[in-house]
Amino acid sequence: VGITDKLDSLASLGIDAIWFSPFFKSPQKDAGYDVSDYKDIDPLFGNLVDFDNLVSACRKFGIKVIVDLVPNHSSVQHELFQAALKAPEGSPERGMYIFRDGKGKNGDLPPNNWPSVFGGNAWTRITNPDGTPGQWYLHLFDSSQPDFDWTNRWVRDRFIEVLTFWLDKGIDGFRVDVAHGLAKKAGLPDFIRDDAYWQAKPEDRAENPYFGNDGVHEIYREWRALLNSYAGDRVLCAEAFVEPLTKMAQWVRPDEMMQAFIFPYLVTRWVPEKLRTVIDDSLEAFHAVGAPSTWVLSNHDQVRHATRLALDPSTMTADRITGVGPRTEPKPDRAEGLRRARGASTLMLALPGSAYLYQGEELGLPEAVDIPDADRQDPTFRRTNGEAYGRDGCRVPIPWEADKPAYGFGPSADTWLPQPAEYREYSRDLQEGTDGSTLELYRSLLRLRRDFGLGTGTFEWLAGFPVEVLAMSNNGIRVYFNMSDAPITLPEGEVLVASADVSNGVLPASAAAWLR
Ligand code: NOJ
């Protein structure tokens, strides 16, 4: 059932590993990032026996399994939070989370000014068992996601148990959610972000009291030691949303994690100079700590790159999940978005380091932009009163088979988010074996990336091209990415793969090619 049935298709794409988004027991208030039991599977997805079968099936295909660990917060339904609600102020049960007295005469103001990433403020007041208003708890995300207190050794020990539980099941590692958020600055001081803050360079900005604090590193050193005690290769991959890149690289120092998603690369819009700079800065920062750069263009939190790259670069926001929806103007052009996305992926898969793909990008899938408000699931939409669309548009079930209900995603057409009619034409079965399809492009890129050892290759920019053309070489493969709006003549060489037709020796606008 489900993913286990699709592993042959994934293996034939040429992937090495699958990162599964959270499948733990959860009330699903934030797509599973609100965990109520870290050692069980939500019945929505199956059970622990199904999981063991999935792991053995992955083994057969040589696919590694990466589990999404959510340590910054649990669900309000977690037994530890439920116990904290029933226990008195100052009790060990309350000490697992971040409870504080409110400000103001009756404690009816939040303890500080921190905002929730999803909109609104980051504190919710509880009602005591006797019905009186009580303390406030911190939630950097939705109110259904209370933050743990990571200064508490008990919390750390519970998570060592969680990591051990999954490692003992034979998994290959973890993607670590909000890996920049576990340590909060002592005293939980207010955080002022005025114009001066935003105008300063990231490295000159005042320290954020809840994201990117140094206290996180000792936690990951402990986890790394645990992973090292298991035979074979294991990975910790950080979702560390910190700037600048030299700071992010601290998450992947030799005794900490192994990978960290390069978000500044992901959020770079269609601006060639910026793309070139972020590639340079990433390679330099990660090289300095001996870690690979980890490239990514799409994930479950960001507008799919087949849509994002066609947006006007001046509408860019890097730190807010505004999304794209019916009110977005100008409307991104679907055909141009696809050309750009194919070009961008052709460049990305030539870069040294590791690369993560997001399900559906291998089909060239655009964002679902017309989801009716009533169907939206992302807490961001509700918490911002509909001002931010949130992330639903990239989470719509992907099309496998054009003529099946739900385009083959599941047994019924009734999917958790509605699929737009245009998703039919992106169906995998229509692309399989079809010359020039996005699926076949990704397959070729992944095969050649492996054949030529590009992941561990040596990167160099090639001189002599205008600024809108990114030209580079890696292990003897020359890569040209034409970000201008006019075609260019390709240099001499054998074309190994290209994101558009180059049979006449011309590289069209928005396209990329690999030459030998
Ligand atoms: C980052 C995850 O990728 C996102 O989907 C989630 O909503 C937040 N962390 C909170 O867990």
Short mmCIF file of C-alpha atoms and ligand atoms in Angstrom, two decimals:
data_model
loop_
_atom_site.label_atom_id
_atom_site.label_comp_id
_atom_site.label_asym_id
_atom_site.label_seq_id
_atom_site.Cartn_x
_atom_site.Cartn_y
_atom_site.Cartn_z
CA VAL A 1 0.00 0.00 0.00
CA GLY A 2 0.97 3.63 -0.41
CA ILE A 3 4.65 4.47 -0.69
CA THR A 4 5.82 0.87 -0.46
CA ASP A 5 3.97 0.23 -3.74
CA LYS A 6 5.67 3.10 -5.50
CA LEU A 7 9.27 2.33 -4.56
CA ASP A 8 10.14 0.87 -7.96
CA SER A 9 9.11 4.15 -9.61
CA LEU A 10 11.21 6.12 -7.15
CA ALA A 11 14.19 3.82 -7.61
CA SER A 12 13.91 4.20 -11.38
CA LEU A 13 14.15 7.96 -10.95
CA GLY A 14 17.63 7.39 -9.55
CA ILE A 15 17.33 8.61 -5.95
CA ASP A 16 19.55 7.42 -3.07
CA ALA A 17 17.28 8.12 -0.13
CA ILE A 18 13.77 9.23 0.84
CA TRP A 19 13.11 11.86 3.48
CA PHE A 20 9.63 11.18 4.86
CA SER A 21 7.76 14.13 6.33
CA PRO A 22 6.33 13.37 9.80
CA PHE A 23 4.18 10.23 9.99
CA PHE A 24 3.98 10.04 13.79
CA LYS A 25 0.77 10.05 15.79
CA SER A 26 -0.61 13.55 15.47
CA PRO A 27 -3.83 15.54 15.46
CA GLN A 28 -2.54 16.93 12.11
CA LYS A 29 -2.92 20.58 12.99
CA ASP A 30 0.28 21.30 11.06
CA ALA A 31 0.55 18.38 8.64
CA GLY A 32 2.06 16.11 11.28
CA TYR A 33 4.58 18.65 12.66
CA ASP A 34 2.46 18.50 15.82
CA VAL A 35 3.45 15.12 17.26
CA SER A 36 1.45 13.49 20.04
CA ASP A 37 3.51 10.27 20.16
CA TYR A 38 7.05 10.21 18.74
CA LYS A 39 7.26 6.42 18.85
CA ASP A 40 4.11 5.52 16.96
CA ILE A 41 2.69 5.95 13.47
CA ASP A 42 -0.50 7.88 12.84
CA PRO A 43 -3.29 5.50 11.76
CA LEU A 44 -3.78 7.82 8.78
CA PHE A 45 -0.57 6.36 7.33
CA GLY A 46 -0.40 2.84 8.78
CA ASN A 47 1.29 1.28 11.77
CA LEU A 48 4.70 0.22 13.01
CA VAL A 49 4.55 -3.07 11.13
CA ASP A 50 3.89 -1.19 7.89
CA PHE A 51 6.87 0.98 8.72
CA ASP A 52 9.17 -2.02 9.20
CA ASN A 53 7.94 -3.41 5.88
CA LEU A 54 8.61 -0.08 4.22
CA VAL A 55 12.16 0.00 5.57
CA SER A 56 12.88 -3.55 4.32
CA ALA A 57 11.35 -2.73 0.93
CA CYS A 58 13.55 0.39 0.69
CA ARG A 59 16.58 -1.77 1.49
CA LYS A 60 15.77 -4.03 -1.48
CA PHE A 61 15.86 -1.02 -3.78
CA GLY A 62 19.00 0.35 -2.12
CA ILE A 63 17.06 3.39 -0.92
CA LYS A 64 17.98 4.93 2.43
CA VAL A 65 15.32 6.11 4.87
CA ILE A 66 15.41 9.54 6.51
CA VAL A 67 12.88 10.27 9.24
CA ASP A 68 11.66 13.79 10.08
CA LEU A 69 12.39 14.55 13.72
CA VAL A 70 10.36 17.34 15.32
CA PRO A 71 12.17 18.28 18.56
CA ASN A 72 11.32 21.97 19.00
CA HIS A 73 7.70 21.38 19.92
CA SER A 74 5.13 18.64 20.39
CA SER A 75 1.37 18.62 19.93
CA VAL A 76 -0.79 19.93 22.75
CA GLN A 77 -2.14 16.37 22.75
CA HIS A 78 1.23 14.91 23.78
CA GLU A 79 0.95 13.23 27.20
CA LEU A 80 3.72 15.44 28.58
CA PHE A 81 1.83 18.61 27.69
CA GLN A 82 -1.43 17.21 29.00
CA ALA A 83 0.34 16.40 32.28
CA ALA A 84 1.82 19.91 32.37
CA LEU A 85 -1.65 21.45 32.05
CA LYS A 86 -2.90 19.47 35.04
CA ALA A 87 0.19 20.07 37.19
CA PRO A 88 0.75 23.18 39.34
CA GLU A 89 2.96 26.11 38.37
CA GLY A 90 6.64 25.42 38.97
CA SER A 91 6.15 21.63 38.85
CA PRO A 92 8.53 19.31 36.98
CA GLU A 93 5.67 18.61 34.52
CA ARG A 94 5.40 22.32 33.62
CA GLY A 95 9.19 22.40 33.35
CA MET A 96 9.12 20.27 30.19
CA TYR A 97 7.64 23.19 28.26
CA ILE A 98 8.05 26.97 28.45
CA PHE A 99 5.38 28.27 30.81
CA ARG A 100 5.63 31.84 32.13
CA ASP A 101 3.45 34.26 34.04
CA GLY A 102 1.80 36.91 31.93
CA LYS A 103 2.60 40.61 32.17
CA GLY A 104 0.16 43.31 33.22
CA LYS A 105 -1.99 43.67 36.31
CA ASN A 106 -3.74 40.34 36.06
CA GLY A 107 -1.12 38.58 34.03
CA ASP A 108 -3.33 38.98 31.01
CA LEU A 109 -0.60 40.16 28.63
CA PRO A 110 1.83 37.74 26.96
CA PRO A 111 5.21 37.32 28.72
CA ASN A 112 7.11 38.91 25.82
CA ASN A 113 6.60 40.21 22.27
CA TRP A 114 7.69 37.16 20.27
CA PRO A 115 5.56 36.46 17.19
CA SER A 116 4.46 33.06 15.94
CA VAL A 117 6.04 32.14 12.59
CA PHE A 118 2.49 31.40 11.40
CA GLY A 119 1.13 34.82 12.42
CA GLY A 120 -0.24 36.28 15.64
CA ASN A 121 1.72 36.05 18.87
CA ALA A 122 3.73 33.13 20.19
CA TRP A 123 1.99 32.74 23.57
CA THR A 124 -1.32 31.23 24.62
CA ARG A 125 -2.79 31.49 28.09
CA ILE A 126 -4.08 28.36 29.75
CA THR A 127 -7.01 27.86 32.05
CA ASN A 128 -6.14 26.19 35.35
CA PRO A 129 -7.94 22.98 36.37
CA ASP A 130 -10.06 25.11 38.77
CA GLY A 131 -11.24 27.34 35.92
CA THR A 132 -9.11 30.42 36.75
CA PRO A 133 -6.85 31.96 34.07
CA GLY A 134 -3.36 30.53 34.37
CA GLN A 135 0.14 30.90 32.94
CA TRP A 136 1.07 31.29 29.28
CA TYR A 137 2.96 28.75 27.16
CA LEU A 138 5.31 29.52 24.30
CA HIS A 139 4.62 28.27 20.77
CA LEU A 140 6.86 29.65 18.04
CA PHE A 141 4.46 28.03 15.56
CA ASP A 142 0.75 27.24 16.00
CA SER A 143 -0.90 27.29 19.44
CA SER A 144 -1.32 23.52 18.95
CA GLN A 145 2.52 23.21 19.01
CA PRO A 146 3.97 24.08 22.46
CA ASP A 147 7.78 24.51 22.55
CA PHE A 148 9.79 22.15 24.73
CA ASP A 149 12.26 23.58 27.24
CA TRP A 150 15.58 22.24 25.96
CA THR A 151 17.49 23.51 28.99
CA ASN A 152 15.75 20.66 30.81
CA ARG A 153 17.85 17.48 30.89
CA TRP A 154 14.66 15.41 31.04
CA VAL A 155 13.60 16.71 27.65
CA ARG A 156 17.00 15.87 26.20
CA ASP A 157 16.85 12.35 27.57
CA ARG A 158 13.36 11.76 26.15
CA PHE A 159 14.65 12.71 22.70
CA ILE A 160 17.71 10.48 23.00
CA GLU A 161 15.15 7.71 23.52
CA VAL A 162 13.22 8.81 20.43
CA LEU A 163 16.33 8.88 18.21
CA THR A 164 17.40 5.50 19.57
CA PHE A 165 13.95 4.03 18.91
CA TRP A 166 14.10 4.88 15.19
CA LEU A 167 17.80 4.13 14.76
CA ASP A 168 17.17 0.69 16.23
CA LYS A 169 14.56 0.18 13.52
CA GLY A 170 17.35 0.50 11.00
CA ILE A 171 16.70 3.96 9.60
CA ASP A 172 19.56 5.93 8.08
CA GLY A 173 19.07 9.26 9.78
CA PHE A 174 16.96 12.30 10.48
CA ARG A 175 16.00 15.58 8.94
CA VAL A 176 15.80 17.83 11.99
CA ASP A 177 12.89 20.26 12.07
CA VAL A 178 13.51 23.83 13.31
CA ALA A 179 17.12 22.91 14.11
CA HIS A 180 17.76 26.60 14.75
CA GLY A 181 15.06 26.97 17.42
CA LEU A 182 15.64 24.59 20.32
CA ALA A 183 17.73 26.96 22.47
CA LYS A 184 16.12 30.21 23.56
CA LYS A 185 18.06 33.11 25.02
CA ALA A 186 17.94 33.08 28.84
CA GLY A 187 15.32 35.45 30.24
CA LEU A 188 13.34 35.33 26.96
CA PRO A 189 13.94 39.04 26.19
CA ASP A 190 11.71 41.01 23.80
CA PHE A 191 12.92 41.10 20.23
CA ILE A 192 12.75 44.47 18.46
CA ARG A 193 12.84 44.35 14.68
CA ASP A 194 12.57 47.92 13.47
CA ASP A 195 13.60 49.37 10.11
CA ALA A 196 17.24 49.53 11.18
CA TYR A 197 17.17 45.80 11.91
CA TRP A 198 15.85 44.90 8.47
CA GLN A 199 18.19 47.31 6.70
CA ALA A 200 21.31 45.85 8.34
CA LYS A 201 23.17 42.94 6.72
CA PRO A 202 22.26 39.59 8.31
CA GLU A 203 25.68 39.36 9.97
CA ASP A 204 25.24 42.80 11.57
CA ARG A 205 21.75 42.28 12.94
CA ALA A 206 20.96 41.96 16.64
CA GLU A 207 20.85 38.37 17.83
CA ASN A 208 17.46 36.70 17.58
CA PRO A 209 16.55 35.43 21.07
CA TYR A 210 14.65 32.39 19.79
CA PHE A 211 16.36 31.37 16.55
CA GLY A 212 19.99 30.57 15.91
CA ASN A 213 21.26 30.61 19.50
CA ASP A 214 24.54 28.88 20.28
CA GLY A 215 22.92 26.61 22.87
CA VAL A 216 21.64 24.30 20.11
CA HIS A 217 25.09 23.00 19.24
CA GLU A 218 25.72 20.92 22.33
CA ILE A 219 22.43 19.11 21.66
CA TYR A 220 23.53 18.10 18.18
CA ARG A 221 26.97 17.01 19.40
CA GLU A 222 25.23 14.59 21.71
CA TRP A 223 23.05 13.29 18.86
CA ARG A 224 26.06 12.96 16.58
CA ALA A 225 27.82 10.82 19.17
CA LEU A 226 24.71 8.63 19.32
CA LEU A 227 24.64 8.24 15.53
CA ASN A 228 28.35 7.47 15.49
CA SER A 229 27.70 4.56 17.83
CA TYR A 230 25.71 2.84 15.06
CA ALA A 231 27.51 1.01 12.25
CA GLY A 232 27.34 2.38 8.71
CA ASP A 233 26.52 5.82 7.38
CA ARG A 234 23.88 7.86 9.22
CA VAL A 235 22.80 11.39 8.56
CA LEU A 236 21.50 14.39 10.46
CA CYS A 237 20.21 17.07 8.11
CA ALA A 238 19.40 20.45 9.61
CA GLU A 239 16.51 22.69 8.81
CA ALA A 240 18.48 25.66 10.15
CA PHE A 241 16.95 28.87 8.90
CA VAL A 242 19.82 31.15 9.90
CA GLU A 243 21.84 33.76 8.08
CA PRO A 244 24.50 34.36 6.96
CA LEU A 245 25.73 31.10 5.42
CA THR A 246 28.89 31.16 7.54
CA LYS A 247 26.62 30.89 10.57
CA MET A 248 24.54 28.09 9.04
CA ALA A 249 27.76 26.18 8.43
CA GLN A 250 28.20 25.92 12.22
CA TRP A 251 25.38 23.36 12.18
CA VAL A 252 27.54 21.05 10.05
CA ARG A 253 30.86 21.26 11.86
CA PRO A 254 32.63 17.90 12.02
CA ASP A 255 31.09 16.82 15.34
CA GLU A 256 27.56 18.07 14.62
CA MET A 257 25.19 17.43 11.71
CA MET A 258 26.20 16.33 8.23
CA GLN A 259 23.90 18.40 6.05
CA ALA A 260 21.97 21.68 6.24
CA PHE A 261 19.57 22.83 3.53
CA ILE A 262 20.89 25.95 1.83
CA PHE A 263 17.74 28.04 2.02
CA PRO A 264 19.36 31.24 0.70
CA TYR A 265 19.87 29.28 -2.54
CA LEU A 266 16.27 28.04 -2.56
CA VAL A 267 14.81 31.52 -2.09
CA THR A 268 17.00 33.15 -4.75
CA ARG A 269 14.69 34.31 -7.52
CA TRP A 270 15.47 34.66 -11.21
CA VAL A 271 18.43 37.03 -10.71
CA PRO A 272 21.67 35.61 -12.23
CA GLU A 273 24.12 37.72 -10.17
CA LYS A 274 22.42 36.66 -6.95
CA LEU A 275 22.40 33.02 -7.93
CA ARG A 276 26.11 33.13 -8.72
CA THR A 277 26.89 34.81 -5.38
CA VAL A 278 24.85 32.40 -3.30
CA ILE A 279 26.55 29.42 -4.96
CA ASP A 280 29.97 30.90 -4.22
CA ASP A 281 29.10 31.80 -0.65
CA SER A 282 27.64 28.37 0.03
CA LEU A 283 30.55 26.43 -1.37
CA GLU A 284 32.96 28.59 0.58
CA ALA A 285 31.10 28.48 3.90
CA PHE A 286 30.50 24.74 3.85
CA HIS A 287 33.94 23.92 2.51
CA ALA A 288 35.43 25.81 5.45
CA VAL A 289 33.90 23.28 7.88
CA GLY A 290 34.48 20.26 5.63
CA ALA A 291 30.78 19.68 4.91
CA PRO A 292 29.00 19.23 1.56
CA SER A 293 26.68 21.98 0.36
CA THR A 294 23.10 20.73 0.36
CA TRP A 295 21.09 22.17 -2.53
CA VAL A 296 17.33 22.31 -2.67
CA LEU A 297 14.87 24.17 -4.91
CA SER A 298 11.50 23.06 -3.57
CA ASN A 299 10.05 21.63 -0.40
CA HIS A 300 6.75 21.37 1.45
CA ASP A 301 7.08 24.91 2.86
CA GLN A 302 7.82 26.90 -0.27
CA VAL A 303 6.06 27.78 -3.49
CA ARG A 304 7.04 25.10 -6.03
CA HIS A 305 9.95 26.35 -8.11
CA ALA A 306 8.08 25.82 -11.40
CA THR A 307 5.87 28.68 -10.19
CA ARG A 308 8.21 30.61 -7.91
CA LEU A 309 10.85 31.23 -10.57
CA ALA A 310 8.27 32.92 -12.77
CA LEU A 311 7.29 35.40 -10.04
CA ASP A 312 8.44 38.97 -10.19
CA PRO A 313 11.72 38.96 -8.17
CA SER A 314 10.68 42.14 -6.38
CA THR A 315 7.80 40.31 -4.66
CA MET A 316 10.35 38.20 -2.80
CA THR A 317 10.01 37.47 0.89
CA ALA A 318 12.43 35.00 2.35
CA ASP A 319 11.10 34.65 5.85
CA ARG A 320 7.34 34.59 5.42
CA ILE A 321 5.21 31.87 4.10
CA THR A 322 2.97 34.11 2.03
CA GLY A 323 2.33 31.60 -0.74
CA VAL A 324 0.68 32.17 -4.09
CA GLY A 325 -3.08 32.26 -4.55
CA PRO A 326 -6.01 33.75 -6.43
CA ARG A 327 -5.07 37.33 -5.47
CA THR A 328 -1.40 37.07 -6.56
CA GLU A 329 -0.64 39.59 -9.33
CA PRO A 330 0.86 39.42 -11.85
CA LYS A 331 -0.04 35.75 -12.32
CA PRO A 332 3.06 33.63 -12.81
CA ASP A 333 3.30 32.27 -16.37
CA ARG A 334 3.06 28.46 -16.23
CA ALA A 335 5.03 27.70 -19.41
CA GLU A 336 7.85 30.12 -18.57
CA GLY A 337 7.91 28.83 -14.98
CA LEU A 338 8.39 25.30 -16.25
CA ARG A 339 11.21 26.29 -18.62
CA ARG A 340 12.99 28.12 -15.81
CA ALA A 341 12.44 25.31 -13.31
CA ARG A 342 13.89 22.74 -15.72
CA GLY A 343 16.88 24.99 -16.34
CA ALA A 344 17.39 25.63 -12.61
CA SER A 345 17.21 21.92 -11.76
CA THR A 346 19.66 21.14 -14.56
CA LEU A 347 22.09 23.56 -12.95
CA MET A 348 21.44 22.35 -9.40
CA LEU A 349 22.05 18.71 -10.19
CA ALA A 350 25.45 19.62 -11.62
CA LEU A 351 26.66 21.24 -8.40
CA PRO A 352 28.98 19.42 -6.00
CA GLY A 353 27.44 18.43 -2.68
CA SER A 354 24.11 16.80 -1.94
CA ALA A 355 20.74 17.65 -3.46
CA TYR A 356 17.20 17.13 -2.22
CA LEU A 357 14.21 16.93 -4.58
CA TYR A 358 10.63 17.53 -3.52
CA GLN A 359 8.00 15.03 -4.68
CA GLY A 360 6.38 16.29 -7.88
CA GLU A 361 9.21 18.54 -9.03
CA GLU A 362 10.43 15.68 -11.23
CA LEU A 363 7.08 16.07 -13.03
CA GLY A 364 7.51 19.84 -13.42
CA LEU A 365 4.47 20.33 -11.21
CA PRO A 366 3.40 23.95 -10.64
CA GLU A 367 1.93 25.31 -7.41
CA ALA A 368 -1.81 24.75 -7.04
CA VAL A 369 -2.89 28.39 -6.98
CA ASP A 370 -6.68 28.17 -6.91
CA ILE A 371 -7.42 26.23 -3.74
CA PRO A 372 -10.78 27.39 -2.33
CA ASP A 373 -10.42 29.05 1.07
CA ALA A 374 -12.68 26.47 2.70
CA ASP A 375 -10.30 23.68 1.68
CA ARG A 376 -7.12 25.28 3.01
CA GLN A 377 -5.32 23.36 5.78
CA ASP A 378 -2.24 25.41 6.62
CA PRO A 379 -2.56 27.09 10.06
CA THR A 380 -0.87 30.15 8.51
CA PHE A 381 -3.99 30.93 6.50
CA ARG A 382 -6.17 31.02 9.61
CA ARG A 383 -3.64 32.77 11.86
CA THR A 384 -3.18 35.61 9.36
CA ASN A 385 -6.93 35.90 8.65
CA GLY A 386 -6.32 34.76 5.10
CA GLU A 387 -3.66 37.38 4.39
CA ALA A 388 -0.97 34.74 3.78
CA TYR A 389 -2.05 31.76 1.68
CA GLY A 390 0.48 29.51 3.34
CA ARG A 391 1.89 26.29 1.98
CA ASP A 392 -1.08 24.24 0.81
CA GLY A 393 -0.40 25.00 -2.85
CA CYS A 394 2.80 22.93 -2.85
CA ARG A 395 1.28 20.07 -0.84
CA VAL A 396 -1.48 18.96 -3.18
CA PRO A 397 -1.23 15.21 -3.96
CA ILE A 398 0.87 14.57 -7.05
CA PRO A 399 -0.51 12.92 -10.22
CA TRP A 400 0.69 9.38 -10.96
CA GLU A 401 -1.86 8.13 -13.49
CA ALA A 402 -3.84 10.47 -15.73
CA ASP A 403 -7.02 8.44 -15.91
CA LYS A 404 -7.44 7.20 -12.35
CA PRO A 405 -9.35 8.86 -9.50
CA ALA A 406 -7.08 11.40 -7.74
CA TYR A 407 -4.75 10.85 -10.72
CA GLY A 408 -3.66 7.62 -9.09
CA PHE A 409 -2.62 9.17 -5.78
CA GLY A 410 -5.04 7.12 -3.71
CA PRO A 411 -8.16 5.02 -3.95
CA SER A 412 -10.62 7.93 -4.04
CA ALA A 413 -10.83 11.32 -5.72
CA ASP A 414 -11.43 12.83 -2.31
CA THR A 415 -7.86 13.97 -1.52
CA TRP A 416 -6.93 16.02 1.57
CA LEU A 417 -6.33 19.06 -0.67
CA PRO A 418 -8.18 19.30 -3.99
CA GLN A 419 -6.10 18.60 -7.13
CA PRO A 420 -6.40 21.18 -9.92
CA ALA A 421 -7.62 19.81 -13.27
CA GLU A 422 -4.36 20.89 -14.94
CA TYR A 423 -2.43 18.37 -12.80
CA ARG A 424 -3.67 15.64 -15.15
CA GLU A 425 -1.29 16.67 -17.92
CA TYR A 426 1.70 16.32 -15.55
CA SER A 427 0.83 12.71 -14.65
CA ARG A 428 3.80 10.44 -14.33
CA ASP A 429 2.42 7.79 -16.68
CA LEU A 430 2.16 10.35 -19.49
CA GLN A 431 5.80 11.38 -18.96
CA GLU A 432 7.34 7.95 -18.56
CA GLY A 433 9.40 7.12 -21.66
CA THR A 434 8.30 10.38 -23.31
CA ASP A 435 11.17 12.20 -24.98
CA GLY A 436 11.70 15.64 -23.54
CA SER A 437 9.40 15.11 -20.52
CA THR A 438 10.49 16.57 -17.19
CA LEU A 439 10.54 13.09 -15.65
CA GLU A 440 12.97 11.84 -18.29
CA LEU A 441 15.08 14.98 -17.84
CA TYR A 442 15.44 14.30 -14.09
CA ARG A 443 16.22 10.64 -14.75
CA SER A 444 19.02 11.59 -17.12
CA LEU A 445 20.37 14.25 -14.77
CA LEU A 446 20.46 11.88 -11.81
CA ARG A 447 22.08 9.08 -13.84
CA LEU A 448 24.77 11.36 -15.25
CA ARG A 449 25.33 13.03 -11.87
CA ARG A 450 26.14 9.62 -10.48
CA ASP A 451 28.17 8.44 -13.51
CA PHE A 452 30.40 11.50 -13.47
CA GLY A 453 30.71 11.72 -9.68
CA LEU A 454 29.43 15.30 -9.67
CA GLY A 455 28.31 15.13 -6.02
CA THR A 456 31.95 14.91 -4.96
CA GLY A 457 33.36 16.76 -7.95
CA THR A 458 35.47 19.87 -8.33
CA PHE A 459 33.62 23.04 -9.22
CA GLU A 460 34.87 26.01 -11.24
CA TRP A 461 33.19 28.96 -12.98
CA LEU A 462 34.02 29.30 -16.68
CA ALA A 463 35.01 32.78 -17.82
CA GLY A 464 33.99 34.55 -21.02
CA PHE A 465 30.20 34.58 -20.71
CA PRO A 466 27.81 37.46 -20.07
CA VAL A 467 26.53 37.82 -16.53
CA GLU A 468 23.13 36.30 -17.44
CA VAL A 469 24.80 33.03 -18.45
CA LEU A 470 26.06 30.88 -15.61
CA ALA A 471 28.85 28.72 -17.01
CA MET A 472 30.68 26.23 -14.83
CA SER A 473 32.56 22.99 -14.89
CA ASN A 474 32.48 20.05 -12.52
CA ASN A 475 34.68 16.99 -13.01
CA GLY A 476 35.16 17.88 -16.67
CA ILE A 477 31.45 18.37 -17.40
CA ARG A 478 30.71 21.90 -18.64
CA VAL A 479 27.34 23.36 -17.68
CA TYR A 480 25.66 26.39 -19.28
CA PHE A 481 22.57 28.01 -17.80
CA ASN A 482 21.07 30.74 -19.96
CA MET A 483 19.16 33.08 -17.65
CA SER A 484 18.92 35.80 -20.30
CA ASP A 485 15.83 36.22 -22.48
CA ALA A 486 17.61 35.48 -25.76
CA PRO A 487 19.14 32.27 -27.14
CA ILE A 488 22.93 31.80 -27.08
CA THR A 489 25.21 29.67 -29.22
CA LEU A 490 26.58 26.71 -27.29
CA PRO A 491 30.34 26.14 -27.25
CA GLU A 492 31.76 23.04 -29.00
CA GLY A 493 31.18 19.72 -27.33
CA GLU A 494 28.97 16.69 -26.97
CA VAL A 495 25.63 17.53 -25.32
CA LEU A 496 24.94 15.01 -22.55
CA VAL A 497 21.64 16.42 -21.37
CA ALA A 498 19.68 19.64 -21.79
CA SER A 499 16.52 21.13 -20.35
CA ALA A 500 15.32 22.20 -23.84
CA ASP A 501 15.93 21.24 -27.45
CA VAL A 502 19.52 22.20 -28.39
CA SER A 503 19.83 20.10 -31.55
CA ASN A 504 20.76 23.20 -33.61
CA GLY A 505 23.64 24.12 -31.27
CA VAL A 506 21.62 26.93 -29.73
CA LEU A 507 20.69 27.12 -26.03
CA PRO A 508 17.26 28.77 -25.75
CA ALA A 509 16.45 31.39 -23.10
CA SER A 510 15.84 29.93 -19.59
CA ALA A 511 17.47 26.61 -20.54
CA ALA A 512 20.56 24.76 -19.33
CA ALA A 513 22.77 22.06 -20.85
CA TRP A 514 25.62 19.78 -19.82
CA LEU A 515 28.44 19.31 -22.34
CA ARG A 516 31.47 17.10 -22.47
C1 NOJ B 1 9.38 23.43 9.48
C2 NOJ B 1 8.58 22.44 8.71
O1 NOJ B 1 9.21 22.16 7.49
C3 NOJ B 1 7.21 23.06 8.55
O2 NOJ B 1 6.42 22.36 7.63
C4 NOJ B 1 6.57 23.14 9.92
O3 NOJ B 1 5.32 23.78 9.81
C5 NOJ B 1 7.44 23.90 10.89
N1 NOJ B 1 8.82 23.55 10.80
C6 NOJ B 1 6.99 23.67 12.30
O4 NOJ B 1 7.28 22.36 12.69
#
